[in-house]
Amino acid sequence: MSSVKHPDASSLEASSSSDVVTKPISRFTRWYRSPLFNVIIVGLISFTQPGIWNALNNTGAGGQQEPYLVNGANALTFGLMAFGCSIFAILANKFGLKPILILGTLGYAPYSAALYVNNRYGVEWFVLLGGATCGIAASALWASEGAIALGYAEVGERGRFTGIWLGLRELGQLIGSSIQLAMNVKDGERGKVGYTTYLVLIGLQCAGLPLAMLVSPPEKVIKKDGSRLKVSKTKTDVKGEVKRWFALLRDRRFFLLIPVLVGFNWNNTYQGIYLAKYFSVRSRALGALASGVAATAANIFWGWFYDLKVFSRPQLAKITWTLFSITMLALFAWQVVNEKEYAEAVPKVTLDWARDGFGRGFAVNVMFRFMNESHYMFVYWILGTFFDDMETLTLGVGLVRTFESVGSALAFGIGAAKVKPMVNLIIAFVAFTLCIPTTFAAVWLVPDRPVDVRKERGDSSSVDTDDKEGAVRSQI
């Protein structure tokens, strides 16, 4: 038996390896593993999780009559996110994006359930517990899905892919708000949203977990030309990722963005108080729906605009921030006039679409929502103009959400303190004004093409898997 000649072992290994590499890839696999499919799935996950959360919050105070308990829960949510987003970004580089994404789908539904129980039975502690579970889940979700939306896309498609991701998130608000409006359309007075509204929205949020199972990890993604994403073949350690996190935090390309991340969206808390204080129930539901339409329009427009070839990326950045600064200052001036009039009105104002003066008070809220969503598009796109590798983008997205959460936690904390709405509005105005000059400094640093930070620091361990699996390309 031992005298029987066998083929050389090395030739067998080579043959086996060749068979694996050159095995044809089906159309289904190409579609299932494509960046576009994965971003669409991530967008649908976002639709079921923060999309539904937004649908509730954009009715004003989570649909409740008084905003203070919900603002307290939201402050807890964002307070946890201020720490959690960066922690989960580091863990995503260690354990992979997909497990962190799955974890991110588990905490939103308990918060919506808590709002239902509070709305129907008056239970308050559950709302705070739901705020905590939402904060942990949101930290994981935002750290992973933002990295997928930016990192899976080609550099020239990052505007479109970010628009798809955030646009599908707004589908949650559109559907949720449509349900709310249909259920509350006859209520022309102030008050809280009917509790049956929450049951439908909770059901939608439960779809997030099975959707997360469909997402491909970065090393399995197949781009249009058949190549693979750039991934590191060096085993990631948490200590090394923490060092890279601190290095990115000190990088002036990111450091200059911190004020706009903290200060731009402070007006969100005021908008919730504004709707709850001055609008009828059905007008609040309409406001949530109109806000979703405005946000979707922002995602579509900026997704198209940022991928234009007419302007260079530095030009696009400067044009965008100039428009943002002028528009936001005008909106704040408009809102201050409205707030002063409504706060001093006798008898108390109830804005409803069947009554005079509704349009002026309603339009400014919708325009603020358009600009707040435009801000999301802007900061994620500008991050994608600075950095190119998955690991840095993952850490960068975690930092973006960390500082946005700091701003939101402070803003909701002030909202929970029962200060006058005008005070809340003025604080939001000051917070935005302070971010104008630093963001102008940041946009002046935008390059024509993003850099691979691993190459900047001389990391030769990174690998482009299309070098490793180049034969796959010829089979696609």
XYZ file of C-alpha atoms in Angstrom:
476
model
C 0.000 0.000 0.000
C 2.819 2.364 0.851
C 4.370 1.914 -2.584
C 1.408 3.417 -4.363
C 2.376 6.749 -5.839
C 0.240 9.759 -5.031
C 0.314 13.213 -6.573
C 2.646 15.652 -4.873
C 0.966 17.126 -1.791
C 1.913 20.669 -2.700
C 0.334 20.324 -6.140
C -2.851 19.068 -4.478
C -2.913 22.127 -2.213
C -2.313 24.439 -5.145
C -5.027 22.730 -7.144
C -7.432 22.927 -4.227
C -6.610 26.569 -3.658
C -7.077 27.304 -7.336
C -10.453 25.573 -7.338
C -11.606 27.726 -4.439
C -10.405 30.986 -5.937
C -11.686 30.452 -9.461
C -15.047 29.004 -8.502
C -17.707 30.992 -10.384
C -19.866 33.278 -8.256
C -23.594 33.213 -8.928
C -25.594 36.316 -9.716
C -27.498 35.857 -6.468
C -24.256 35.856 -4.470
C -22.981 38.937 -6.285
C -26.247 40.713 -5.482
C -26.471 39.456 -1.891
C -22.843 40.394 -1.169
C -22.919 43.718 -3.027
C -22.347 47.024 -1.201
C -25.695 48.337 -2.455
C -27.693 45.400 -1.076
C -25.989 45.693 2.303
C -26.581 49.433 2.538
C -30.252 48.915 1.640
C -30.576 46.309 4.413
C -28.844 48.635 6.875
C -31.253 51.378 5.803
C -34.231 49.093 6.418
C -32.837 48.220 9.861
C -32.541 51.923 10.555
C -36.141 52.307 9.374
C -37.354 49.830 11.999
C -35.238 51.198 14.858
C -34.312 54.937 14.983
C -36.834 55.600 12.193
C -39.734 54.536 14.414
C -38.090 56.283 17.385
C -38.017 59.486 15.320
C -41.658 58.980 14.331
C -42.627 59.008 18.000
C -40.370 61.871 19.051
C -41.341 64.105 16.147
C -44.961 64.104 17.316
C -43.567 66.072 20.248
C -42.614 64.490 23.578
C -42.894 60.939 22.288
C -46.630 61.469 21.748
C -47.235 62.401 25.398
C -49.099 65.460 26.636
C -46.193 66.749 28.742
C -42.609 66.616 27.427
C -40.587 66.399 30.633
C -40.521 62.642 31.394
C -39.713 61.768 27.772
C -37.013 64.449 27.630
C -35.487 62.918 30.769
C -35.518 59.444 29.180
C -33.985 60.833 25.993
C -31.272 62.569 28.011
C -30.474 59.169 29.567
C -30.443 57.538 26.109
C -27.999 60.034 24.662
C -25.937 60.131 27.833
C -25.295 56.405 27.434
C -24.587 56.900 23.732
C -21.977 59.527 24.540
C -19.854 56.710 25.963
C -21.306 53.721 24.161
C -20.880 54.749 20.517
C -17.084 54.883 20.691
C -16.893 51.766 22.867
C -18.937 49.774 20.351
C -16.902 51.190 17.446
C -13.755 49.802 19.104
C -15.514 46.477 19.733
C -16.719 46.391 16.106
C -13.099 46.516 14.907
C -12.291 43.707 17.350
C -15.277 41.358 16.909
C -16.752 42.477 13.576
C -19.470 44.857 12.465
C -22.254 42.285 12.133
C -22.434 41.103 15.793
C -22.504 44.729 16.963
C -25.216 45.533 14.416
C -27.353 42.630 15.673
C -26.978 43.845 19.257
C -28.131 47.267 18.109
C -31.581 45.946 17.127
C -32.520 44.708 20.607
C -33.123 47.857 22.674
C -35.477 50.162 20.763
C -38.700 48.137 21.115
C -38.566 48.141 24.959
C -38.493 51.946 24.872
C -41.553 52.130 22.610
C -43.276 49.575 24.848
C -42.479 51.802 27.838
C -44.133 54.772 26.123
C -47.207 52.623 25.504
C -47.411 51.547 29.170
C -46.916 55.141 30.315
C -49.513 56.451 27.879
C -52.134 53.887 28.925
C -51.387 53.212 32.591
C -49.243 56.146 33.727
C -46.189 54.021 34.623
C -43.092 56.274 34.633
C -40.135 54.092 35.737
C -40.472 51.881 32.644
C -39.875 54.914 30.415
C -36.506 55.528 32.068
C -35.588 51.826 31.795
C -36.588 51.902 28.121
C -34.408 54.975 27.665
C -31.468 52.984 29.053
C -32.001 49.938 26.798
C -32.438 52.269 23.843
C -29.192 54.060 24.673
C -27.184 50.837 24.751
C -28.744 49.486 21.551
C -28.451 52.800 19.736
C -24.749 52.978 20.611
C -24.154 49.634 18.940
C -26.442 50.324 15.987
C -25.084 53.746 15.065
C -21.463 52.667 15.406
C -21.955 49.731 13.034
C -24.500 50.887 10.469
C -22.748 54.195 9.781
C -19.465 52.358 9.193
C -21.213 49.998 6.765
C -22.889 52.830 4.843
C -19.607 54.728 4.421
C -17.069 51.911 4.311
C -18.845 49.581 1.887
C -19.317 52.362 -0.686
C -16.830 53.494 -3.309
C -15.419 56.969 -2.618
C -17.411 58.521 -5.483
C -20.666 56.939 -4.249
C -20.554 57.846 -0.574
C -23.048 60.668 -0.962
C -25.577 58.364 -2.650
C -25.039 55.487 -0.219
C -25.360 57.765 2.818
C -28.549 59.153 1.276
C -29.962 55.635 0.804
C -29.145 54.646 4.373
C -30.556 57.778 6.010
C -33.411 58.026 3.494
C -34.648 54.534 4.346
C -34.401 55.456 8.012
C -36.903 58.219 7.314
C -39.238 55.637 5.779
C -39.827 54.577 9.384
C -40.909 58.063 10.277
C -43.096 58.354 7.172
C -44.922 55.084 7.828
C -45.099 55.574 11.581
C -46.312 59.139 11.233
C -48.919 58.135 8.648
C -50.270 55.575 11.122
C -50.329 58.205 13.859
C -52.100 60.732 11.663
C -54.725 58.199 10.576
C -55.417 57.242 14.207
C -55.561 60.830 15.513
C -56.935 62.768 12.540
C -60.135 63.805 14.344
C -58.459 65.238 17.423
C -58.133 68.982 16.875
C -57.188 69.788 20.466
C -53.999 69.533 22.497
C -53.271 66.311 24.395
C -51.503 62.973 23.945
C -51.492 60.500 21.036
C -53.811 57.472 21.337
C -52.128 54.409 22.901
C -53.070 52.027 20.060
C -50.566 53.960 17.919
C -47.680 52.433 19.872
C -48.712 48.815 19.273
C -48.294 49.095 15.520
C -44.927 50.820 15.847
C -43.616 48.237 18.333
C -44.496 45.498 15.841
C -42.464 47.248 13.140
C -39.446 47.565 15.433
C -39.359 43.807 16.019
C -38.403 43.309 12.342
C -34.930 44.775 12.922
C -33.317 41.593 14.281
C -34.066 39.275 11.316
C -32.946 42.001 8.905
C -29.593 42.283 10.713
C -28.939 38.605 10.005
C -28.828 39.381 6.264
C -25.863 41.801 6.418
C -22.502 40.567 5.064
C -19.294 41.134 7.052
C -16.756 43.404 5.269
C -14.447 40.605 4.123
C -17.294 38.939 2.191
C -18.535 42.041 0.344
C -18.020 41.951 -3.437
C -17.749 45.279 -5.248
C -19.024 45.951 -8.772
C -15.692 45.118 -10.400
C -15.416 41.858 -8.460
C -12.811 43.105 -5.983
C -13.191 42.932 -2.215
C -13.112 45.580 0.472
C -9.842 46.553 2.104
C -9.555 44.749 5.405
C -6.718 44.195 7.842
C -5.267 40.706 8.172
C -3.616 41.608 11.467
C -5.566 40.511 14.511
C -7.090 43.590 16.112
C -6.539 44.141 19.821
C -8.658 46.437 21.963
C -5.644 48.277 23.383
C -4.415 49.134 19.881
C -7.885 50.333 18.844
C -8.103 52.568 21.904
C -4.779 54.157 20.904
C -6.075 54.714 17.354
C -9.295 56.177 18.816
C -7.283 58.753 20.805
C -5.117 59.503 17.762
C -8.228 60.153 15.647
C -9.717 62.332 18.376
C -6.584 64.523 18.304
C -6.501 64.655 14.498
C -7.467 68.205 13.513
C -9.570 66.864 10.626
C -11.872 65.399 13.249
C -11.205 67.754 16.159
C -12.568 70.758 14.261
C -15.868 68.929 13.663
C -16.607 68.470 17.374
C -18.503 71.797 17.831
C -20.881 71.105 14.926
C -21.464 67.563 16.182
C -22.361 68.861 19.635
C -24.163 72.069 18.733
C -26.050 71.713 15.466
C -28.968 69.563 16.626
C -29.698 71.233 19.973
C -32.864 72.649 18.420
C -34.372 69.125 18.261
C -35.339 69.278 21.935
C -36.936 72.672 21.509
C -38.910 71.424 18.488
C -40.423 68.618 20.580
C -41.457 71.096 23.294
C -42.777 73.489 20.630
C -45.042 70.839 19.092
C -46.317 69.558 22.447
C -46.981 73.043 23.811
C -48.671 74.779 20.897
C -50.073 72.174 18.445
C -53.189 70.013 18.423
C -52.768 66.218 18.490
C -53.540 65.762 14.810
C -51.260 68.654 13.864
C -48.434 67.026 15.825
C -49.023 63.813 13.876
C -49.024 65.828 10.653
C -45.825 67.524 11.808
C -44.149 64.143 12.268
C -45.235 63.090 8.770
C -44.136 66.364 7.174
C -40.822 66.164 9.024
C -40.276 62.706 7.544
C -40.992 64.013 4.055
C -38.595 66.929 4.629
C -35.854 64.629 5.930
C -36.300 62.239 2.999
C -36.056 65.171 0.595
C -32.834 66.243 2.350
C -31.332 62.763 1.987
C -32.213 62.545 -1.703
C -30.968 66.031 -2.521
C -27.672 65.904 -0.652
C -26.995 62.327 -1.743
C -27.183 63.595 -5.322
C -25.358 66.851 -4.642
C -22.349 65.343 -2.856
C -21.614 62.959 -5.731
C -21.698 65.683 -8.387
C -18.640 65.740 -10.620
C -19.153 69.434 -11.499
C -17.503 70.553 -8.261
C -14.469 69.219 -6.458
C -15.001 67.813 -2.968
C -13.356 70.866 -1.315
C -15.724 73.134 -3.250
C -18.753 71.037 -2.313
C -17.823 71.229 1.366
C -17.426 75.024 1.335
C -20.638 75.619 -0.624
C -22.629 73.341 1.676
C -21.512 74.855 4.954
C -22.043 78.415 3.692
C -25.637 77.540 2.759
C -26.171 75.791 6.087
C -24.938 78.767 8.117
C -27.124 81.320 6.343
C -30.251 79.136 6.383
C -29.986 78.137 10.044
C -29.478 81.722 11.225
C -32.588 82.766 9.292
C -34.632 79.901 10.760
C -33.622 80.773 14.315
C -34.677 84.379 13.777
C -38.054 83.210 12.416
C -38.587 80.833 15.334
C -37.752 83.446 17.979
C -40.519 85.676 16.571
C -43.012 82.761 16.622
C -42.102 81.672 20.156
C -42.444 85.189 21.555
C -45.898 85.609 20.022
C -47.238 82.184 21.067
C -45.842 82.347 24.618
C -47.510 85.718 25.283
C -50.829 84.901 23.571
C -54.038 85.122 25.628
C -55.891 82.778 25.465
C -53.331 80.018 24.949
C -52.484 79.144 21.362
C -53.542 75.801 19.878
C -52.232 75.555 16.324
C -54.416 73.329 14.139
C -54.660 73.081 10.379
C -58.319 74.194 10.525
C -57.398 77.476 12.239
C -55.775 80.694 11.052
C -52.027 81.158 11.493
C -51.204 77.454 11.333
C -48.974 77.583 8.246
C -46.416 80.036 9.641
C -45.926 78.113 12.860
C -45.892 74.743 11.105
C -43.523 75.544 8.236
C -40.579 76.572 10.401
C -40.689 73.234 12.251
C -40.561 71.335 8.949
C -37.665 73.441 7.680
C -35.699 72.857 10.882
C -36.215 69.130 10.343
C -34.886 69.427 6.770
C -31.769 71.194 8.010
C -31.175 68.778 10.894
C -31.251 65.832 8.506
C -29.014 67.761 6.108
C -26.565 68.070 8.986
C -26.442 64.276 9.343
C -25.711 63.921 5.642
C -23.025 66.588 5.845
C -21.051 65.203 8.781
C -21.056 61.623 7.496
C -20.110 62.719 3.990
C -17.285 64.956 5.235
C -15.961 62.085 7.364
C -15.895 59.997 4.192
C -13.935 62.703 2.386
C -11.197 62.566 5.037
C -10.714 58.813 5.584
C -10.835 55.726 3.360
C -10.134 52.551 5.367
C -12.851 50.586 7.190
C -11.155 50.592 10.595
C -10.717 54.374 10.726
C -14.220 54.992 9.370
C -15.667 52.709 12.054
C -13.851 54.599 14.804
C -14.758 57.904 13.149
C -18.468 57.063 13.009
C -18.329 56.091 16.686
C -16.763 59.446 17.533
C -19.331 61.313 15.433
C -22.160 59.672 17.327
C -20.376 60.180 20.655
C -20.248 63.946 20.302
C -23.685 64.221 18.719
C -24.971 62.274 21.721
C -23.205 64.638 24.134
C -25.058 67.534 22.537
C -28.392 65.692 22.525
C -27.999 64.556 26.157
C -27.315 68.131 27.289
C -30.163 69.495 25.177
C -32.695 66.928 26.421
C -31.421 67.457 29.959
C -32.244 71.145 29.685
C -35.580 70.190 28.118
C -36.366 67.991 31.120
C -35.569 70.838 33.552
C -38.783 72.712 32.700
C -37.039 75.891 31.592
C -39.063 78.261 29.457
C -39.210 77.295 25.762
C -37.650 80.627 24.776
C -34.631 79.900 26.985
C -34.282 76.494 25.346
C -34.464 78.089 21.906
C -31.846 80.738 22.710
C -29.451 78.088 24.032
C -29.894 76.123 20.786
C -29.177 79.289 18.792
C -25.982 80.020 20.749
C -24.823 76.394 20.404
C -25.216 76.580 16.626
C -23.516 79.972 16.341
C -20.440 78.702 18.170
C -19.951 75.881 15.659
C -19.904 78.101 12.560
C -16.206 79.189 12.541
C -14.721 75.804 13.521
C -16.697 74.013 10.839
C -15.511 76.514 8.243
C -11.952 75.648 9.351
C -12.754 71.933 8.931
C -14.186 72.247 5.416
C -11.013 74.045 4.315
C -9.152 70.803 5.073
C -11.296 68.595 2.814
C -9.001 66.875 0.256
C -9.781 65.837 -3.297
C -9.543 62.204 -2.235
C -9.699 60.546 1.228
C -6.628 58.892 2.730
C -6.003 55.423 4.088
C -4.841 56.131 7.635
C -3.179 52.725 7.849
C -0.826 53.748 5.047
C -0.228 57.111 6.744
C 0.998 55.338 9.842
C 3.001 52.796 7.792
C 0.801 49.777 8.578
C 1.931 47.186 6.043
C -0.351 44.536 7.501
C -3.421 45.834 5.721
C -4.500 43.917 2.691
C -6.788 44.546 -0.204
C -8.510 41.213 -0.609
C -8.791 41.632 -4.348
C -5.004 41.069 -4.469
C -5.571 37.871 -2.581
C -8.560 36.780 -4.611
C -7.918 38.425 -7.940
C -8.970 35.333 -9.825
C -12.484 35.800 -8.509
C -12.796 38.992 -10.527
C -12.393 37.201 -13.831
C -15.213 34.825 -12.940
C -17.777 37.582 -12.263
